[in-house]
mmCIF file of C-alpha atoms and ligand atoms in Angstrom:
data_model
loop_
_atom_site.group_PDB
_atom_site.id
_atom_site.type_symbol
_atom_site.label_atom_id
_atom_site.label_comp_id
_atom_site.label_asym_id
_atom_site.label_seq_id
_atom_site.Cartn_x
_atom_site.Cartn_y
_atom_site.Cartn_z
ATOM 1 C CA MET C 1 -7.174 -62.622 57.643
ATOM 2 C CA ASN C 2 -8.183 -59.660 55.584
ATOM 3 C CA GLU C 3 -6.136 -59.058 52.426
ATOM 4 C CA HIS C 4 -5.240 -55.596 53.768
ATOM 5 C CA ASP C 5 -4.060 -56.752 57.182
ATOM 6 C CA ASP C 6 -0.401 -56.247 56.298
ATOM 7 C CA ASP C 7 -1.109 -52.607 55.652
ATOM 8 C CA ARG C 8 -3.059 -51.938 58.809
ATOM 9 C CA ARG C 9 -1.453 -49.183 60.907
ATOM 10 C CA ARG C 10 -2.306 -47.558 64.182
ATOM 11 C CA LEU C 11 -1.246 -44.185 62.847
ATOM 12 C CA ALA C 12 -0.527 -42.716 59.435
ATOM 13 C CA VAL C 13 1.044 -39.274 59.202
ATOM 14 C CA ILE C 14 0.468 -37.562 55.863
ATOM 15 C CA GLY C 15 3.119 -34.967 55.040
ATOM 16 C CA SER C 16 6.784 -34.605 55.871
ATOM 17 C CA GLY C 17 7.353 -30.978 56.870
ATOM 18 C CA PRO C 18 8.135 -29.926 60.453
ATOM 19 C CA ALA C 19 4.573 -30.757 61.610
ATOM 20 C CA GLY C 20 4.542 -34.292 60.188
ATOM 21 C CA LEU C 21 8.078 -35.149 61.268
ATOM 22 C CA THR C 22 7.552 -33.863 64.794
ATOM 23 C CA ALA C 23 4.302 -35.827 65.015
ATOM 24 C CA ALA C 24 6.258 -38.897 63.879
ATOM 25 C CA VAL C 25 8.982 -38.396 66.515
ATOM 26 C CA TYR C 26 6.395 -38.212 69.289
ATOM 27 C CA ALA C 27 4.206 -41.018 67.931
ATOM 28 C CA ALA C 28 7.183 -43.331 67.392
ATOM 29 C CA ARG C 29 8.414 -42.707 70.941
ATOM 30 C CA ALA C 30 4.892 -43.527 72.145
ATOM 31 C CA SER C 31 5.182 -46.923 70.365
ATOM 32 C CA LEU C 32 2.497 -46.164 67.779
ATOM 33 C CA ASN C 33 4.793 -47.352 64.932
ATOM 34 C CA PRO C 34 3.742 -44.487 62.675
ATOM 35 C CA LEU C 35 3.832 -44.723 58.911
ATOM 36 C CA LEU C 36 4.757 -41.369 57.422
ATOM 37 C CA ILE C 37 3.631 -40.873 53.849
ATOM 38 C CA GLU C 38 5.580 -38.218 51.979
ATOM 39 C CA GLY C 39 4.669 -36.802 48.603
ATOM 40 C CA ILE C 40 6.771 -35.333 45.839
ATOM 41 C CA ASP C 41 7.558 -32.158 47.801
ATOM 42 C CA ALA C 42 9.062 -34.103 50.740
ATOM 43 C CA GLY C 43 10.265 -31.834 53.517
ATOM 44 C CA GLY C 44 7.778 -29.079 52.767
ATOM 45 C CA GLN C 45 8.426 -25.381 52.394
ATOM 46 C CA LEU C 46 11.686 -25.414 54.374
ATOM 47 C CA MET C 47 13.281 -27.285 51.478
ATOM 48 C CA LEU C 48 12.904 -24.037 49.519
ATOM 49 C CA THR C 49 14.604 -21.838 52.088
ATOM 50 C CA THR C 50 18.266 -21.219 52.726
ATOM 51 C CA GLU C 51 19.317 -20.014 56.174
ATOM 52 C CA VAL C 52 16.897 -20.559 59.092
ATOM 53 C CA GLU C 53 17.961 -18.378 62.018
ATOM 54 C CA ASN C 54 14.881 -18.482 64.219
ATOM 55 C CA TYR C 55 14.528 -22.194 64.944
ATOM 56 C CA PRO C 56 15.482 -22.510 68.617
ATOM 57 C CA GLY C 57 18.546 -24.575 69.393
ATOM 58 C CA PHE C 58 20.595 -23.591 66.348
ATOM 59 C CA ILE C 59 22.658 -20.673 67.590
ATOM 60 C CA ASP C 60 24.348 -20.023 64.254
ATOM 61 C CA GLY C 61 21.314 -20.867 62.135
ATOM 62 C CA ILE C 62 20.807 -23.906 59.950
ATOM 63 C CA LEU C 63 19.930 -24.459 56.308
ATOM 64 C CA GLY C 64 16.252 -25.346 55.784
ATOM 65 C CA PRO C 65 16.943 -28.662 53.979
ATOM 66 C CA GLU C 66 19.465 -29.667 56.660
ATOM 67 C CA LEU C 67 16.952 -28.974 59.427
ATOM 68 C CA MET C 68 14.465 -31.216 57.663
ATOM 69 C CA GLU C 69 17.062 -33.953 57.187
ATOM 70 C CA ARG C 70 17.815 -33.865 60.905
ATOM 71 C CA MET C 71 14.119 -34.072 61.822
ATOM 72 C CA ARG C 72 13.709 -36.982 59.413
ATOM 73 C CA LYS C 73 16.636 -38.887 60.938
ATOM 74 C CA GLN C 74 15.260 -38.253 64.420
ATOM 75 C CA ALA C 75 11.860 -39.644 63.410
ATOM 76 C CA ALA C 76 13.542 -42.669 61.788
ATOM 77 C CA ARG C 77 15.680 -43.292 64.864
ATOM 78 C CA PHE C 78 12.587 -44.089 66.916
ATOM 79 C CA GLY C 79 11.126 -46.409 64.291
ATOM 80 C CA THR C 80 9.025 -44.236 61.976
ATOM 81 C CA GLU C 81 8.473 -46.042 58.698
ATOM 82 C CA PHE C 82 8.626 -43.805 55.631
ATOM 83 C CA MET C 83 6.737 -44.302 52.430
ATOM 84 C CA SER C 84 7.022 -42.138 49.311
ATOM 85 C CA GLY C 85 4.169 -41.804 46.909
ATOM 86 C CA ASN C 86 1.291 -39.795 45.732
ATOM 87 C CA ILE C 87 -1.869 -40.393 47.745
ATOM 88 C CA THR C 88 -4.749 -40.657 45.294
ATOM 89 C CA ALA C 89 -7.605 -41.202 47.765
ATOM 90 C CA VAL C 90 -8.393 -41.043 51.462
ATOM 91 C CA ASP C 91 -11.740 -42.154 52.861
ATOM 92 C CA LEU C 92 -12.423 -40.524 56.206
ATOM 93 C CA ALA C 93 -15.966 -41.914 56.400
ATOM 94 C CA ARG C 94 -14.759 -45.458 57.244
ATOM 95 C CA ARG C 95 -12.530 -46.439 60.119
ATOM 96 C CA PRO C 96 -9.856 -47.712 59.903
ATOM 97 C CA PHE C 97 -9.334 -45.046 57.271
ATOM 98 C CA PRO C 98 -8.300 -46.387 53.836
ATOM 99 C CA ILE C 99 -5.475 -44.404 52.240
ATOM 100 C CA THR C 100 -4.607 -45.271 48.658
ATOM 101 C CA VAL C 101 -0.985 -44.792 47.609
ATOM 102 C CA GLY C 102 -0.344 -46.144 44.123
ATOM 103 C CA ALA C 103 -1.420 -49.782 44.124
ATOM 104 C CA ARG C 104 -1.342 -50.022 47.922
ATOM 105 C CA THR C 105 -4.098 -49.308 50.399
ATOM 106 C CA ILE C 106 -3.105 -48.489 53.957
ATOM 107 C CA LEU C 107 -5.728 -48.896 56.666
ATOM 108 C CA ALA C 108 -5.011 -46.433 59.434
ATOM 109 C CA ASP C 109 -6.764 -46.412 62.803
ATOM 110 C CA SER C 110 -5.780 -42.791 63.147
ATOM 111 C CA VAL C 111 -4.501 -40.131 60.766
ATOM 112 C CA ILE C 112 -2.505 -36.951 61.256
ATOM 113 C CA ILE C 113 -2.784 -34.574 58.312
ATOM 114 C CA SER C 114 0.216 -32.283 57.929
ATOM 115 C CA THR C 115 0.179 -31.619 54.207
ATOM 116 C CA GLY C 116 1.164 -27.969 54.574
ATOM 117 C CA ALA C 117 0.504 -25.072 52.267
ATOM 118 C CA LYS C 118 2.139 -23.542 49.260
ATOM 119 C CA ALA C 119 2.860 -19.889 48.828
ATOM 120 C CA GLN C 120 1.423 -18.627 45.594
ATOM 121 C CA MET C 121 4.235 -17.482 43.346
ATOM 122 C CA LEU C 122 4.298 -14.975 40.505
ATOM 123 C CA GLU C 123 5.639 -17.605 38.094
ATOM 124 C CA VAL C 124 7.923 -15.175 36.288
ATOM 125 C CA PRO C 125 11.479 -15.785 35.034
ATOM 126 C CA GLY C 126 14.140 -15.591 37.752
ATOM 127 C CA GLU C 127 11.716 -16.030 40.654
ATOM 128 C CA ARG C 128 12.249 -19.750 41.359
ATOM 129 C CA GLU C 129 15.965 -19.576 40.620
ATOM 130 C CA LEU C 130 16.469 -16.785 43.167
ATOM 131 C CA LEU C 131 14.154 -18.168 45.860
ATOM 132 C CA GLY C 132 16.195 -18.069 49.057
ATOM 133 C CA HIS C 133 18.674 -15.709 47.366
ATOM 134 C CA GLY C 134 16.706 -12.480 47.614
ATOM 135 C CA VAL C 135 13.268 -13.852 46.761
ATOM 136 C CA SER C 136 11.233 -14.816 49.814
ATOM 137 C CA THR C 137 7.661 -15.647 50.740
ATOM 138 C CA CYS C 138 8.056 -14.956 54.479
ATOM 139 C CA ALA C 139 9.045 -11.607 55.999
ATOM 140 C CA THR C 140 9.146 -12.978 59.548
ATOM 141 C CA CYS C 141 11.684 -15.577 58.393
ATOM 142 C CA ASP C 142 13.866 -13.496 56.109
ATOM 143 C CA GLY C 143 13.327 -9.792 56.851
ATOM 144 C CA PHE C 144 16.406 -9.714 59.054
ATOM 145 C CA PHE C 145 18.653 -10.485 56.068
ATOM 146 C CA PHE C 146 17.619 -7.235 54.392
ATOM 147 C CA ARG C 147 18.898 -4.660 56.841
ATOM 148 C CA ASP C 148 19.492 -1.340 55.027
ATOM 149 C CA ARG C 149 18.658 -2.922 51.689
ATOM 150 C CA GLU C 150 16.044 -2.081 49.078
ATOM 151 C CA ILE C 151 12.986 -4.281 49.407
ATOM 152 C CA VAL C 152 9.999 -4.775 47.133
ATOM 153 C CA VAL C 153 6.790 -6.391 48.334
ATOM 154 C CA VAL C 154 4.305 -7.653 45.747
ATOM 155 C CA GLY C 155 0.591 -7.880 46.541
ATOM 156 C CA GLY C 156 -2.230 -5.703 47.771
ATOM 157 C CA GLY C 157 -3.897 -7.865 50.427
ATOM 158 C CA ASP C 158 -3.628 -7.987 54.223
ATOM 159 C CA SER C 159 -0.609 -10.309 54.017
ATOM 160 C CA ALA C 160 1.255 -7.908 51.758
ATOM 161 C CA MET C 161 0.511 -4.940 54.050
ATOM 162 C CA GLU C 162 1.471 -6.864 57.189
ATOM 163 C CA GLU C 163 4.732 -8.024 55.645
ATOM 164 C CA ALA C 164 5.520 -4.616 54.140
ATOM 165 C CA ILE C 165 4.979 -2.812 57.455
ATOM 166 C CA PHE C 166 7.146 -5.390 59.240
ATOM 167 C CA LEU C 167 9.878 -5.022 56.619
ATOM 168 C CA THR C 168 10.134 -1.251 57.170
ATOM 169 C CA LYS C 169 12.030 -2.167 60.358
ATOM 170 C CA PHE C 170 14.837 -3.461 58.180
ATOM 171 C CA GLY C 171 14.861 -2.029 54.669
ATOM 172 C CA SER C 172 16.421 1.270 53.641
ATOM 173 C CA LYS C 173 13.437 1.503 51.305
ATOM 174 C CA VAL C 174 10.316 -0.666 51.065
ATOM 175 C CA THR C 175 8.137 -0.411 47.963
ATOM 176 C CA VAL C 176 4.823 -2.182 47.506
ATOM 177 C CA VAL C 177 4.237 -3.059 43.871
ATOM 178 C CA HIS C 178 0.576 -3.747 43.165
ATOM 179 C CA ARG C 179 -1.100 -4.617 39.895
ATOM 180 C CA ARG C 180 -4.112 -2.321 40.458
ATOM 181 C CA ASP C 181 -4.598 1.222 41.764
ATOM 182 C CA ARG C 182 -6.214 0.203 45.029
ATOM 183 C CA LEU C 183 -5.531 -2.313 47.754
ATOM 184 C CA ARG C 184 -7.545 -5.391 48.597
ATOM 185 C CA ALA C 185 -6.381 -5.191 52.232
ATOM 186 C CA SER C 186 -8.817 -4.344 55.044
ATOM 187 C CA LYS C 187 -9.355 -0.680 55.852
ATOM 188 C CA ILE C 188 -7.380 -0.798 59.069
ATOM 189 C CA MET C 189 -4.370 -2.397 57.366
ATOM 190 C CA GLN C 190 -4.566 0.151 54.556
ATOM 191 C CA GLU C 191 -4.595 3.004 57.078
ATOM 192 C CA ARG C 192 -1.572 1.558 58.858
ATOM 193 C CA ALA C 193 0.295 1.070 55.610
ATOM 194 C CA PHE C 194 -0.458 4.568 54.274
ATOM 195 C CA ALA C 195 0.550 6.112 57.608
ATOM 196 C CA ASN C 196 3.962 4.438 57.509
ATOM 197 C CA PRO C 197 6.468 6.993 56.164
ATOM 198 C CA LYS C 198 8.916 4.277 55.094
ATOM 199 C CA LEU C 199 6.450 2.632 52.692
ATOM 200 C CA ASP C 200 6.207 3.611 49.034
ATOM 201 C CA PHE C 201 3.573 2.350 46.627
ATOM 202 C CA LEU C 202 3.981 1.679 42.959
ATOM 203 C CA TRP C 203 0.482 1.253 41.550
ATOM 204 C CA ASN C 204 -0.648 -0.486 38.375
ATOM 205 C CA HIS C 205 2.550 -2.441 37.934
ATOM 206 C CA LYS C 206 3.353 -6.113 37.766
ATOM 207 C CA VAL C 207 6.678 -7.885 38.053
ATOM 208 C CA VAL C 208 7.558 -9.633 34.804
ATOM 209 C CA GLU C 209 11.098 -10.774 35.657
ATOM 210 C CA VAL C 210 13.374 -11.017 38.675
ATOM 211 C CA LEU C 211 16.884 -9.892 37.790
ATOM 212 C CA GLY C 212 20.114 -11.006 39.390
ATOM 213 C CA ASP C 213 23.060 -13.297 39.038
ATOM 214 C CA GLY C 214 23.229 -15.407 42.216
ATOM 215 C CA SER C 215 21.149 -12.903 44.179
ATOM 216 C CA VAL C 216 18.408 -10.404 43.398
ATOM 217 C CA SER C 217 19.619 -7.088 41.964
ATOM 218 C CA GLY C 218 16.461 -5.688 40.406
ATOM 219 C CA LEU C 219 13.068 -6.245 38.846
ATOM 220 C CA LYS C 220 11.600 -5.834 35.413
ATOM 221 C CA LEU C 221 8.128 -4.365 35.722
ATOM 222 C CA GLU C 222 5.316 -3.620 33.343
ATOM 223 C CA ASP C 223 2.626 -0.972 33.636
ATOM 224 C CA THR C 224 -0.642 -2.942 33.724
ATOM 225 C CA GLN C 225 -2.507 -0.111 31.969
ATOM 226 C CA THR C 226 -0.112 1.025 29.268
ATOM 227 C CA GLY C 227 2.121 -2.046 28.962
ATOM 228 C CA GLU C 228 5.159 0.210 29.327
ATOM 229 C CA PRO C 229 8.242 -1.613 30.672
ATOM 230 C CA ARG C 230 10.347 -0.324 33.545
ATOM 231 C CA GLU C 231 13.272 -1.559 35.621
ATOM 232 C CA ILE C 232 13.876 -0.902 39.306
ATOM 233 C CA SER C 233 16.707 -1.913 41.597
ATOM 234 C CA ALA C 234 15.948 -4.233 44.525
ATOM 235 C CA ASP C 235 17.906 -6.479 46.873
ATOM 236 C CA GLY C 236 14.886 -8.377 48.112
ATOM 237 C CA LEU C 237 11.532 -9.404 46.667
ATOM 238 C CA PHE C 238 8.810 -10.590 49.016
ATOM 239 C CA VAL C 239 6.034 -12.383 47.167
ATOM 240 C CA THR C 240 2.928 -12.070 49.327
ATOM 241 C CA ILE C 241 0.019 -12.802 47.037
ATOM 242 C CA GLY C 242 -1.643 -15.610 48.984
ATOM 243 C CA HIS C 243 -1.247 -19.232 50.058
ATOM 244 C CA PHE C 244 -2.905 -22.504 49.044
ATOM 245 C CA PRO C 245 -3.361 -25.082 51.785
ATOM 246 C CA ASN C 246 -2.863 -28.606 50.420
ATOM 247 C CA THR C 247 -6.306 -29.940 51.237
ATOM 248 C CA ALA C 248 -7.712 -31.177 47.921
ATOM 249 C CA LEU C 249 -7.725 -34.810 49.154
ATOM 250 C CA PHE C 250 -9.924 -33.958 52.112
ATOM 251 C CA GLU C 251 -12.458 -31.632 50.512
ATOM 252 C CA GLY C 252 -16.010 -32.508 51.531
ATOM 253 C CA GLN C 253 -14.708 -34.888 54.219
ATOM 254 C CA LEU C 254 -13.568 -32.471 56.898
ATOM 255 C CA GLU C 255 -14.774 -29.119 58.096
ATOM 256 C CA MET C 256 -12.646 -26.354 56.648
ATOM 257 C CA ILE C 257 -12.281 -22.597 57.033
ATOM 258 C CA GLY C 258 -11.313 -20.799 53.846
ATOM 259 C CA GLY C 259 -9.700 -23.980 52.520
ATOM 260 C CA TYR C 260 -7.727 -24.645 55.724
ATOM 261 C CA ILE C 261 -8.636 -27.633 57.928
ATOM 262 C CA ALA C 262 -10.663 -26.546 60.954
ATOM 263 C CA THR C 263 -9.551 -27.853 64.335
ATOM 264 C CA LYS C 264 -11.223 -27.666 67.719
ATOM 265 C CA PRO C 265 -9.621 -24.653 69.475
ATOM 266 C CA GLY C 266 -6.569 -25.575 71.518
ATOM 267 C CA THR C 267 -6.354 -29.084 70.025
ATOM 268 C CA SER C 268 -5.487 -30.793 66.747
ATOM 269 C CA GLU C 269 -8.860 -32.546 66.534
ATOM 270 C CA THR C 270 -10.676 -32.190 63.226
ATOM 271 C CA SER C 271 -14.396 -32.681 62.649
ATOM 272 C CA VAL C 272 -13.802 -36.458 62.199
ATOM 273 C CA PRO C 273 -12.873 -38.464 65.327
ATOM 274 C CA GLY C 274 -9.478 -40.107 64.883
ATOM 275 C CA VAL C 275 -8.314 -37.537 62.333
ATOM 276 C CA PHE C 276 -5.964 -34.802 63.508
ATOM 277 C CA ALA C 277 -4.345 -31.917 61.660
ATOM 278 C CA ALA C 278 -1.222 -29.866 62.280
ATOM 279 C CA GLY C 279 0.951 -27.189 60.709
ATOM 280 C CA ASP C 280 0.314 -24.862 57.801
ATOM 281 C CA VAL C 281 -2.645 -26.923 56.554
ATOM 282 C CA VAL C 282 -4.450 -25.561 59.642
ATOM 283 C CA ASP C 283 -2.547 -22.400 60.421
ATOM 284 C CA PHE C 284 -2.975 -19.297 58.283
ATOM 285 C CA ARG C 285 -1.799 -16.998 61.026
ATOM 286 C CA TYR C 286 1.713 -17.919 62.176
ATOM 287 C CA ARG C 287 3.092 -20.174 59.404
ATOM 288 C CA GLN C 288 6.402 -20.831 61.144
ATOM 289 C CA ALA C 289 8.469 -24.032 61.295
ATOM 290 C CA ILE C 290 8.459 -23.901 65.079
ATOM 291 C CA THR C 291 4.679 -23.463 65.336
ATOM 292 C CA ALA C 292 4.171 -26.288 62.825
ATOM 293 C CA ALA C 293 6.476 -28.520 64.880
ATOM 294 C CA GLY C 294 4.556 -27.618 68.051
ATOM 295 C CA MET C 295 1.272 -28.472 66.383
ATOM 296 C CA GLY C 296 2.735 -31.790 65.198
ATOM 297 C CA CYS C 297 3.590 -32.615 68.789
ATOM 298 C CA MET C 298 0.019 -31.772 69.848
ATOM 299 C CA ALA C 299 -1.409 -33.995 67.105
ATOM 300 C CA ALA C 300 0.707 -36.997 68.143
ATOM 301 C CA ILE C 301 -0.351 -36.620 71.776
ATOM 302 C CA ASP C 302 -4.006 -36.190 70.757
ATOM 303 C CA ALA C 303 -3.814 -39.286 68.502
ATOM 304 C CA GLU C 304 -2.157 -41.375 71.184
ATOM 305 C CA ARG C 305 -4.764 -40.432 73.796
ATOM 306 C CA SER C 306 -7.655 -41.020 71.426
ATOM 307 C CA LEU C 307 -6.359 -44.466 70.415
ATOM 308 C CA GLU C 308 -5.926 -45.313 74.079
ATOM 309 C CA GLU C 309 -9.420 -44.178 74.988
ATOM 310 C CA HIS C 310 -11.183 -45.440 71.853
ATOM 311 C CA PRO C 311 -9.341 -48.430 70.394
ATOM 312 C CA VAL C 312 -10.341 -49.214 66.806
ATOM 313 C CA THR C 313 -11.405 -52.842 66.515
ATOM 314 C CA GLU C 314 -13.536 -53.025 63.383
ATOM 315 C CA THR C 315 -12.073 -53.605 59.933
ATOM 316 C CA ALA C 316 -13.042 -51.581 56.873
ATOM 317 C CA SER C 317 -14.787 -53.682 54.257
HETATM 318 P P1 NAP N 1 -5.505 -12.002 49.330
HETATM 319 O O1 NAP N 1 -6.403 -11.246 50.221
HETATM 320 O O2 NAP N 1 -6.097 -12.976 48.359
HETATM 321 O O3 NAP N 1 -4.665 -10.917 48.499
HETATM 322 C C1 NAP N 1 -3.792 -11.316 47.499
HETATM 323 C C2 NAP N 1 -3.215 -10.055 46.865
HETATM 324 O O4 NAP N 1 -2.224 -10.447 45.929
HETATM 325 C C3 NAP N 1 -4.258 -9.234 46.109
HETATM 326 O O5 NAP N 1 -4.037 -7.871 46.293
HETATM 327 C C4 NAP N 1 -4.027 -9.652 44.650
HETATM 328 O O6 NAP N 1 -4.258 -8.624 43.737
HETATM 329 C C5 NAP N 1 -2.550 -9.944 44.636
HETATM 330 N N1 NAP N 1 -2.221 -10.962 43.646
HETATM 331 C C6 NAP N 1 -2.729 -12.216 43.524
HETATM 332 N N2 NAP N 1 -2.156 -12.868 42.510
HETATM 333 C C7 NAP N 1 -1.262 -12.010 41.967
HETATM 334 C C8 NAP N 1 -0.360 -12.093 40.880
HETATM 335 N N3 NAP N 1 -0.226 -13.208 40.167
HETATM 336 N N4 NAP N 1 0.409 -11.033 40.623
HETATM 337 C C9 NAP N 1 0.308 -9.892 41.348
HETATM 338 N N5 NAP N 1 -0.520 -9.748 42.392
HETATM 339 C C10 NAP N 1 -1.299 -10.803 42.698
HETATM 340 O O7 NAP N 1 -4.373 -12.832 50.129
HETATM 341 P P2 NAP N 1 -3.685 -12.529 51.553
HETATM 342 O O8 NAP N 1 -3.268 -11.128 51.636
HETATM 343 O O9 NAP N 1 -2.660 -13.585 51.721
HETATM 344 O O10 NAP N 1 -4.848 -12.756 52.600
HETATM 345 C C11 NAP N 1 -5.543 -14.012 52.675
HETATM 346 C C12 NAP N 1 -6.582 -13.937 53.794
HETATM 347 O O11 NAP N 1 -5.932 -13.851 55.079
HETATM 348 C C13 NAP N 1 -7.476 -12.699 53.677
HETATM 349 O O12 NAP N 1 -8.763 -13.041 54.077
HETATM 350 C C14 NAP N 1 -6.868 -11.732 54.659
HETATM 351 O O13 NAP N 1 -7.790 -10.791 55.156
HETATM 352 C C15 NAP N 1 -6.346 -12.668 55.750
HETATM 353 N N6 NAP N 1 -5.196 -12.044 56.449
HETATM 354 C C16 NAP N 1 -5.457 -11.193 57.495
HETATM 355 C C17 NAP N 1 -4.409 -10.562 58.162
HETATM 356 C C18 NAP N 1 -4.699 -9.617 59.289
HETATM 357 O O14 NAP N 1 -5.852 -9.329 59.516
HETATM 358 N N7 NAP N 1 -3.705 -9.147 59.996
HETATM 359 C C19 NAP N 1 -3.092 -10.781 57.772
HETATM 360 C C20 NAP N 1 -2.846 -11.630 56.706
HETATM 361 C C21 NAP N 1 -3.914 -12.253 56.043
HETATM 362 P P3 NAP N 1 -5.763 -8.070 43.458
HETATM 363 O O15 NAP N 1 -6.079 -7.212 44.624
HETATM 364 O O16 NAP N 1 -5.625 -7.319 42.178
HETATM 365 O O17 NAP N 1 -6.627 -9.284 43.343
#
């Protein structure tokens, strides 16, 4: 017996957002006895949202944290084992793959990575407190709540332009606040944004505080050239200044594209056999709970088939 035998698993799922939990539901029902390792931000980005109205099956909407709780219970019902802890190392060069969590080392025949991404925030007073109460990082998710309201979008990249253009369908007024006097966005997105009569631009300004008691009512801005302060009214603030995929643990071990894990098109297979990836850690295009869940399902099916076709017999030394 190897000293690690107790911690040998057929499948470890890393991450507990919609992708990881859906992967666990499928893997548990396929009798893979998955171990799901969740970090300090258990539940992922949906834990930071309030009402979710576009997840199919919930006619009247559902709160983000409640949706995650339901997915977690569903995964547990079929026998998923949960483990909380910070993973300090993963070695994808040896199989079974050693995963170090505190003092424990798990040896996993197969791994599904669903560690998600984080939206970059402005880190100004009021922003965190009002997240989900006027502050949002996703126009597709929350634009609908801002019908006929005043919306501010921060950022000058393609994401900011895409979100701002989308938000003009809802807002009475949509203003892009950008810290410089020119956009970073691609030419075509700039042309589309400038051609949209409902979009206003406030150049050379940064948000220094989000104002509001219970919900956003305005923003404190500062001129980035003169330092002059200014206040504007706003009902919604969309922070669209970039995302960070949570991939630090896997750097140099897996092929990546712009920091996101690369998968073989149409599958969840990464560049390492036996390692699969799903959700926002892969997806910089859709970033939705439902697409993450779908990708989690794909990863579980891919893992199950690969374990069936290529059973792992050797033991890591
Ligand atoms: P990005 O290109 O890095 O742009 C981030 C924007 O946010 C920049 O304008 C930046 O200002 C601003 N910013 C960053 N930190 C800030 C801060 N603390 N305060 C105020 N402003 C801040 O990010 P992205 O727009 O998310 O795009 C990421 C990648 O995805 C890009 O390659 C993009 O082309 C791609 N993308 C493509 C599409 C599309 O083609 N439809 C859609 C979305 C994303 P500065 O300009 O001053 O640096």
